[in-house]
mmCIF file of N, CA and C in Angstrom:
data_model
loop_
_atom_site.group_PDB
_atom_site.id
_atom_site.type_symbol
_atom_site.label_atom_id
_atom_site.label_comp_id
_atom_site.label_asym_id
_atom_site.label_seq_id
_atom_site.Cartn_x
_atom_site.Cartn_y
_atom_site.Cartn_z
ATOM 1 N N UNK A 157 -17.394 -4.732 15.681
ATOM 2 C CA UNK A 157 -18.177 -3.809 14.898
ATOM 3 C C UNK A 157 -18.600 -2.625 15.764
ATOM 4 N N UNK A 158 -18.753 -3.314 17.230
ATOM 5 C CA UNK A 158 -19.052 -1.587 17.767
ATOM 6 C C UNK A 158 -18.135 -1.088 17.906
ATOM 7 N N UNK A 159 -17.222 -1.584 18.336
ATOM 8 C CA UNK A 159 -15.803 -0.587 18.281
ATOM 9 C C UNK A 159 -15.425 0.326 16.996
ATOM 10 N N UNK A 160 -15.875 -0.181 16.020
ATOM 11 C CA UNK A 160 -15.811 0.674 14.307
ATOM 12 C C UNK A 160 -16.775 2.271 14.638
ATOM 13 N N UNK A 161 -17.990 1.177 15.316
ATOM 14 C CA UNK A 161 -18.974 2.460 14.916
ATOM 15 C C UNK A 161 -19.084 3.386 15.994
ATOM 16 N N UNK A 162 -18.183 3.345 17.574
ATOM 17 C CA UNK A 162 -18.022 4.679 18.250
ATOM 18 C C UNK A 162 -16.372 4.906 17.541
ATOM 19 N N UNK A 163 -15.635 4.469 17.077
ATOM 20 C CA UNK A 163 -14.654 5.127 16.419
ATOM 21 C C UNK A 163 -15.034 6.490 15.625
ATOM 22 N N UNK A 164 -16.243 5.159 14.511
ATOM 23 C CA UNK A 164 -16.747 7.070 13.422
ATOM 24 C C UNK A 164 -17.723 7.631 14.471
ATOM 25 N N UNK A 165 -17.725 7.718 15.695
ATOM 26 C CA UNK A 165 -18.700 8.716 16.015
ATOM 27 C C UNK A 165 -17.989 9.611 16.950
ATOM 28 N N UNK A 166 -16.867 9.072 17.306
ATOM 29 C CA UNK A 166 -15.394 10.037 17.841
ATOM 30 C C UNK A 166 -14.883 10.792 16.718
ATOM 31 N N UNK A 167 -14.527 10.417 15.820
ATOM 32 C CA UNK A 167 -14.021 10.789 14.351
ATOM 33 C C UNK A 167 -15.316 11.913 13.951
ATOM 34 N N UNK A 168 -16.299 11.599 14.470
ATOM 35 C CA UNK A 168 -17.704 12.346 13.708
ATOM 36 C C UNK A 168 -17.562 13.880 14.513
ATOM 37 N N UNK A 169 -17.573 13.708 15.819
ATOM 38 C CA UNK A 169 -17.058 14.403 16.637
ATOM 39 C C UNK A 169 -16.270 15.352 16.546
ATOM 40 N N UNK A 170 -15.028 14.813 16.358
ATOM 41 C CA UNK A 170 -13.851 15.696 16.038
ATOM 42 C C UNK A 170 -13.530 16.451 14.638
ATOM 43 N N UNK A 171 -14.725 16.079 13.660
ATOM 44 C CA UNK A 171 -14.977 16.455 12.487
ATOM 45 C C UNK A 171 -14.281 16.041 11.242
ATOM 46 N N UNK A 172 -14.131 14.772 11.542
ATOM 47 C CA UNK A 172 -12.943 14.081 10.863
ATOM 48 C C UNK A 172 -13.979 13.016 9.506
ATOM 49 N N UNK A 173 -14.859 14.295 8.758
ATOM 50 C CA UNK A 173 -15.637 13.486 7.847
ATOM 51 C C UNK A 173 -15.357 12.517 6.863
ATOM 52 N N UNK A 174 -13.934 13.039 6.368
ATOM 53 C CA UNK A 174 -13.815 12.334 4.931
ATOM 54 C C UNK A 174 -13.604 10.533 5.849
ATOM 55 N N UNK A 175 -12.965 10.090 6.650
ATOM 56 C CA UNK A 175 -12.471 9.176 7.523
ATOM 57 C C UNK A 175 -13.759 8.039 7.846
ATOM 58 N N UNK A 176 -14.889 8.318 7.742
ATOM 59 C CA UNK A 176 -15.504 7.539 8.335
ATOM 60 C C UNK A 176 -16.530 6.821 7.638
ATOM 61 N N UNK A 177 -16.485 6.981 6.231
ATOM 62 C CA UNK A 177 -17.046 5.789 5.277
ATOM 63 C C UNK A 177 -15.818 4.663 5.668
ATOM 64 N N UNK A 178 -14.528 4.990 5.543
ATOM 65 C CA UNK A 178 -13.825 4.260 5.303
ATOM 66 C C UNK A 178 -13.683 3.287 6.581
ATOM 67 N N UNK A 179 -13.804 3.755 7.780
ATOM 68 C CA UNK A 179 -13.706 3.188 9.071
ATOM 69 C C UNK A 179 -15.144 2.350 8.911
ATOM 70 N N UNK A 180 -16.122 2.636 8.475
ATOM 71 C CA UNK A 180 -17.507 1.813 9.269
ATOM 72 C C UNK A 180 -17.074 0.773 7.745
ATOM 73 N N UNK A 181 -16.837 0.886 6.722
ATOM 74 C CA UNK A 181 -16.518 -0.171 5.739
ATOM 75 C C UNK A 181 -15.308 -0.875 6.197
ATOM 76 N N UNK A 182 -14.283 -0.554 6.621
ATOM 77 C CA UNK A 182 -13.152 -1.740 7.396
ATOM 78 C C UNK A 182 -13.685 -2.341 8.683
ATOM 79 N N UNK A 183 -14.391 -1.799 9.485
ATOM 80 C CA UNK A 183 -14.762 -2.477 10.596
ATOM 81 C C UNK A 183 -15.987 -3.360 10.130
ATOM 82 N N UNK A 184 -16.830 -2.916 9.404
ATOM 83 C CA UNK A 184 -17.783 -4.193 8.962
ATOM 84 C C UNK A 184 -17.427 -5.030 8.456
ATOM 85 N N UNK A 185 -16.238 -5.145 7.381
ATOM 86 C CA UNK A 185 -15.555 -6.568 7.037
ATOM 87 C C UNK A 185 -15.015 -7.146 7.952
ATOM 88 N N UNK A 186 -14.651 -6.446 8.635
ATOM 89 C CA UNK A 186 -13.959 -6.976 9.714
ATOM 90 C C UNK A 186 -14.695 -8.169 10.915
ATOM 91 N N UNK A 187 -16.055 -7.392 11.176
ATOM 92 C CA UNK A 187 -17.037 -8.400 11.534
ATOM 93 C C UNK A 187 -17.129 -9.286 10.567
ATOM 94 N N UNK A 188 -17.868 -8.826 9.417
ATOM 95 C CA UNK A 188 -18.281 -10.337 8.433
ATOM 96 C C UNK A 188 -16.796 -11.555 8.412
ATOM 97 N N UNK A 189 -15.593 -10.904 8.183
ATOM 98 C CA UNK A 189 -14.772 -11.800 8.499
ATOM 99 C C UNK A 189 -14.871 -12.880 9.984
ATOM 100 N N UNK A 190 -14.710 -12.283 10.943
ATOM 101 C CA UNK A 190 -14.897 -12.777 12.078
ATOM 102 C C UNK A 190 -16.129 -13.762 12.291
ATOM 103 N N UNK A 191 -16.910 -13.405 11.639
ATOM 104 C CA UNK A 191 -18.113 -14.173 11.939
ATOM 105 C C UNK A 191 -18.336 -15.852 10.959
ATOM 106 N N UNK A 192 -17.526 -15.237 9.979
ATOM 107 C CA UNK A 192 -17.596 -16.171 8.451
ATOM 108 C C UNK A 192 -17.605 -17.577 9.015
ATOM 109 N N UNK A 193 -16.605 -17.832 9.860
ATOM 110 C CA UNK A 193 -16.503 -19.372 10.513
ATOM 111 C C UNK A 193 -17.797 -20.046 11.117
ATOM 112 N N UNK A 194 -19.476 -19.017 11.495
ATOM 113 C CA UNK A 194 -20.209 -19.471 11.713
ATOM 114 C C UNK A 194 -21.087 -19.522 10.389
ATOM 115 N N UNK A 195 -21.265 -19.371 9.281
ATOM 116 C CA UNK A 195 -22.028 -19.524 8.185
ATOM 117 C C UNK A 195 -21.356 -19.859 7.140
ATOM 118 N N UNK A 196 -21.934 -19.034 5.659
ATOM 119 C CA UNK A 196 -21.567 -19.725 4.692
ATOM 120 C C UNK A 196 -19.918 -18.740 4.239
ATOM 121 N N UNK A 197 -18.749 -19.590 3.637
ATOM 122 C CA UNK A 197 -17.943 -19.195 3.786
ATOM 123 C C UNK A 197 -17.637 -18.194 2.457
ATOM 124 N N UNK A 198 -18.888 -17.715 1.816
ATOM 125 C CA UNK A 198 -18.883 -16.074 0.981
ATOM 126 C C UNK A 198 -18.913 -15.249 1.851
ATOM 127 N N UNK A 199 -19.494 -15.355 3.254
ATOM 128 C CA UNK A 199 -19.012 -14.087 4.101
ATOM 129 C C UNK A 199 -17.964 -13.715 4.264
ATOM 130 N N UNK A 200 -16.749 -14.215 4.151
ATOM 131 C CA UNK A 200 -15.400 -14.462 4.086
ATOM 132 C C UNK A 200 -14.994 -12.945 3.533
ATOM 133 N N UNK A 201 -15.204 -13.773 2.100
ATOM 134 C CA UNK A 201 -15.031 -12.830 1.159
ATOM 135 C C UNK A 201 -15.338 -11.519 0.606
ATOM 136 N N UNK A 202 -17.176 -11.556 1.385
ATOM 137 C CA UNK A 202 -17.503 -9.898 1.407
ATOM 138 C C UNK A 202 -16.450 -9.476 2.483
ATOM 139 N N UNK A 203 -16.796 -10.138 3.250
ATOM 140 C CA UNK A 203 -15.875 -9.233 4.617
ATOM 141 C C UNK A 203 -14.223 -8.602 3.866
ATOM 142 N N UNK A 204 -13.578 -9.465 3.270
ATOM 143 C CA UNK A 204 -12.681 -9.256 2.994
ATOM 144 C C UNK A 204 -12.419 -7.635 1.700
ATOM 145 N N UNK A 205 -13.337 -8.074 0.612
ATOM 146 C CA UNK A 205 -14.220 -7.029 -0.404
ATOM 147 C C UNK A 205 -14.401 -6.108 0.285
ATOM 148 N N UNK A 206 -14.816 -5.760 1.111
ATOM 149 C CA UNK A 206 -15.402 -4.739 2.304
ATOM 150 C C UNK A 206 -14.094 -3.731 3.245
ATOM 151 N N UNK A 207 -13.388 -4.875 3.385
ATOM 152 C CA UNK A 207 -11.624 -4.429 4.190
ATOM 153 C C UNK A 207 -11.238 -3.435 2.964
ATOM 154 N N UNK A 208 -10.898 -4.094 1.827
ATOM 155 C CA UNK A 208 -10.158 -3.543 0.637
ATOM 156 C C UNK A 208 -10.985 -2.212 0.237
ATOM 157 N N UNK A 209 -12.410 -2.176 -0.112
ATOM 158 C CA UNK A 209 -13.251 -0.953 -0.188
ATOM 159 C C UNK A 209 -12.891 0.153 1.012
ATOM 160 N N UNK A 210 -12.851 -0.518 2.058
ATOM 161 C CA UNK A 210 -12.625 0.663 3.140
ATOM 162 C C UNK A 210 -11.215 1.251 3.101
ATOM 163 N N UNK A 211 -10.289 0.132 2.925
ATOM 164 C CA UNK A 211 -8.568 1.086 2.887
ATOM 165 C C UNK A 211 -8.578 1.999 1.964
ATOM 166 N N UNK A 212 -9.205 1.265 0.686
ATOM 167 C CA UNK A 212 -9.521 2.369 -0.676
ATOM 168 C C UNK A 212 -10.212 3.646 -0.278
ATOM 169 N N UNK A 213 -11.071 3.761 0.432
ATOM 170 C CA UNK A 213 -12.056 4.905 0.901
ATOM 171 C C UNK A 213 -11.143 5.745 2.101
ATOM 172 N N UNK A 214 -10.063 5.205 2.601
ATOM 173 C CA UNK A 214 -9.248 6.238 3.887
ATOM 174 C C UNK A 214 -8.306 6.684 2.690
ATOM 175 N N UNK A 215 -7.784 5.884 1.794
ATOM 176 C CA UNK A 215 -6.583 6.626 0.773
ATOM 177 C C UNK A 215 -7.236 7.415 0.051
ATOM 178 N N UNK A 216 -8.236 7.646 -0.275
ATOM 179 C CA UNK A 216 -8.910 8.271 -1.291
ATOM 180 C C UNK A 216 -10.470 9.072 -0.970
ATOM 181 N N UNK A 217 -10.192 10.223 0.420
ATOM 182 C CA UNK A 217 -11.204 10.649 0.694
ATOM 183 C C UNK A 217 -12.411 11.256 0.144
ATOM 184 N N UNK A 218 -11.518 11.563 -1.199
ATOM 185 C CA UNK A 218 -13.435 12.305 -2.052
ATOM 186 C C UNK A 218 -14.114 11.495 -2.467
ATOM 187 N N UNK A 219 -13.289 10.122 -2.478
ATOM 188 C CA UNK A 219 -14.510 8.919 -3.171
ATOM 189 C C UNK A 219 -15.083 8.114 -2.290
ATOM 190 N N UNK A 220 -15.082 8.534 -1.158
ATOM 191 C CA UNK A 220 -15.542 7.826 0.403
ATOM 192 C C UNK A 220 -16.631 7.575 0.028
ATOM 193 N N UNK A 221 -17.931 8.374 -0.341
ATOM 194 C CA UNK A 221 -18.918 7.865 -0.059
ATOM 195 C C UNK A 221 -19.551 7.133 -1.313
ATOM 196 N N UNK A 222 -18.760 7.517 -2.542
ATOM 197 C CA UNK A 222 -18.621 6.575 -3.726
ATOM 198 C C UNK A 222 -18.845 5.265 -3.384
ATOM 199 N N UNK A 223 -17.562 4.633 -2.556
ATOM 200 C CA UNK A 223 -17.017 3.442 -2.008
ATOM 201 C C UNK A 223 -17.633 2.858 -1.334
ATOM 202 N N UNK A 224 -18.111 3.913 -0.369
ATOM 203 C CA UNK A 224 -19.521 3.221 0.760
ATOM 204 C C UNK A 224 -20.610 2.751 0.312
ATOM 205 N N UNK A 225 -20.799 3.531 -0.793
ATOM 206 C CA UNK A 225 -21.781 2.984 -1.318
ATOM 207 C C UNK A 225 -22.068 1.747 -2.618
ATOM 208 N N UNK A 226 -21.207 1.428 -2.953
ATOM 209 C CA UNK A 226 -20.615 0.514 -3.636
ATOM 210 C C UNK A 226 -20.225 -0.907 -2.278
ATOM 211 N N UNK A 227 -19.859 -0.494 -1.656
ATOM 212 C CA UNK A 227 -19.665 -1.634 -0.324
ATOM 213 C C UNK A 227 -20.696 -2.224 0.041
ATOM 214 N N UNK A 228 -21.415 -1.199 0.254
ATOM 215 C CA UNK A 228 -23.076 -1.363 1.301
ATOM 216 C C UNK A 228 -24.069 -1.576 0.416
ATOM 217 N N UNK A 229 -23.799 -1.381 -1.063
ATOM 218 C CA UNK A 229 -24.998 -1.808 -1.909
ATOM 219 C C UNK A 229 -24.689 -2.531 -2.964
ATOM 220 N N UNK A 230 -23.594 -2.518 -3.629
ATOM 221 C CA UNK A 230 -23.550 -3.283 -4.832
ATOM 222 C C UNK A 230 -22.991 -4.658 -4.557
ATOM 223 N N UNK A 231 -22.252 -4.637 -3.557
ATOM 224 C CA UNK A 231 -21.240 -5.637 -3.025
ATOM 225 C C UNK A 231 -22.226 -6.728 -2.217
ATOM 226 N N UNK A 232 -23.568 -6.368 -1.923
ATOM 227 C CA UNK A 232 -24.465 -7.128 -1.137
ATOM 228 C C UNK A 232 -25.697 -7.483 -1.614
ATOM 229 N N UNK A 233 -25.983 -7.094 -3.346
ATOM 230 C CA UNK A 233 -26.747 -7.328 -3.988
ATOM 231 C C UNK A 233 -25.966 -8.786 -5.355
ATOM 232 N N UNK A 234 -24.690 -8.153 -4.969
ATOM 233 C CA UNK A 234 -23.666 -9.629 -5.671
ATOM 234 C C UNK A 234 -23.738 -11.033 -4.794
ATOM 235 N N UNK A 235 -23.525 -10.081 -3.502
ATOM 236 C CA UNK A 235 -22.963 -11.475 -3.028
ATOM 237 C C UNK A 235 -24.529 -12.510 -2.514
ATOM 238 N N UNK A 236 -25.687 -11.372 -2.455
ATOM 239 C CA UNK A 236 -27.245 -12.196 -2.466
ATOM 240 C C UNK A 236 -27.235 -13.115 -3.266
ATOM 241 N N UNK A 237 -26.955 -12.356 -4.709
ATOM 242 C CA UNK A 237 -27.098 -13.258 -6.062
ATOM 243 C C UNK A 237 -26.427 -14.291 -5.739
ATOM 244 N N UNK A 238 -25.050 -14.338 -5.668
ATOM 245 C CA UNK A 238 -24.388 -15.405 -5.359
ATOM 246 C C UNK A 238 -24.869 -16.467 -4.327
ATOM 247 N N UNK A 239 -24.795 -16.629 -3.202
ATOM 248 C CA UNK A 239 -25.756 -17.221 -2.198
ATOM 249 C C UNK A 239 -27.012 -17.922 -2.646
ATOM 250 N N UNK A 240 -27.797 -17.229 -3.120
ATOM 251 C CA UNK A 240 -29.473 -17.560 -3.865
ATOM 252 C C UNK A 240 -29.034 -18.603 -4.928
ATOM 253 N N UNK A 241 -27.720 -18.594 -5.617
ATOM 254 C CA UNK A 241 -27.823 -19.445 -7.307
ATOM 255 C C UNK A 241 -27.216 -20.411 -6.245
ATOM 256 N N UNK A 242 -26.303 -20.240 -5.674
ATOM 257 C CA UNK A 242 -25.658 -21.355 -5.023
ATOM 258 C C UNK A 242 -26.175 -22.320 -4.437
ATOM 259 N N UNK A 243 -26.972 -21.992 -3.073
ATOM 260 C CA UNK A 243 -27.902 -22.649 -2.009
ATOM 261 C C UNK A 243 -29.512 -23.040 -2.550
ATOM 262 N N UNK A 244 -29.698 -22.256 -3.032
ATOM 263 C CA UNK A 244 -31.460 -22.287 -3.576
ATOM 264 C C UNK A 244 -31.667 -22.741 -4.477
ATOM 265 N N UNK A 245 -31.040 -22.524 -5.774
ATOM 266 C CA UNK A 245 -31.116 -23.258 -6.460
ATOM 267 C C UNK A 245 -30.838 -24.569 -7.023
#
């Protein structure tokens, strides 16, 4: 994940805006993937949700921050819900 986030800040740098919703959303699935093997295995799947949002967001730069934001908020208010009915209840 840090490697994602001095990527977009090289990319930020070089002025390479539309690029870097899509990079900090593939590299954060990329962690949640990686990590999934220590918790519950819906991290998996955001992580994965998260990969697919970000390739979508490098092919499709005007909807970058659409996507990001749909990644970083809707995608983590699902997968709460999910978690909470699952475990808690």
């Amino acid at each position: 994940m840090i490697t994602g986030g001095v990527l977009a800040l090289v990319l930020l740098s070089q002025g390479h805006y539309h690029l870097i919703a899509g990079i900090l959303l593939i590299f954060y699935g990329l962690a949640l993937a990686a990590g999934s093997i220590y918790t519950f295995t819906e991290v998996k799947w955001l992580g994965i949700l998260e990969i697919c949002l970000g390739l979508m967001a490098v092919c499709l730069p005007d909807h970058g921050l659409m996507l990001w934001g749909l990644g970083f908020g809707v995608l983590h208010i699902i997968y709460g819900f999910i978690v909470y009915k699952k475990y808690e209840s």
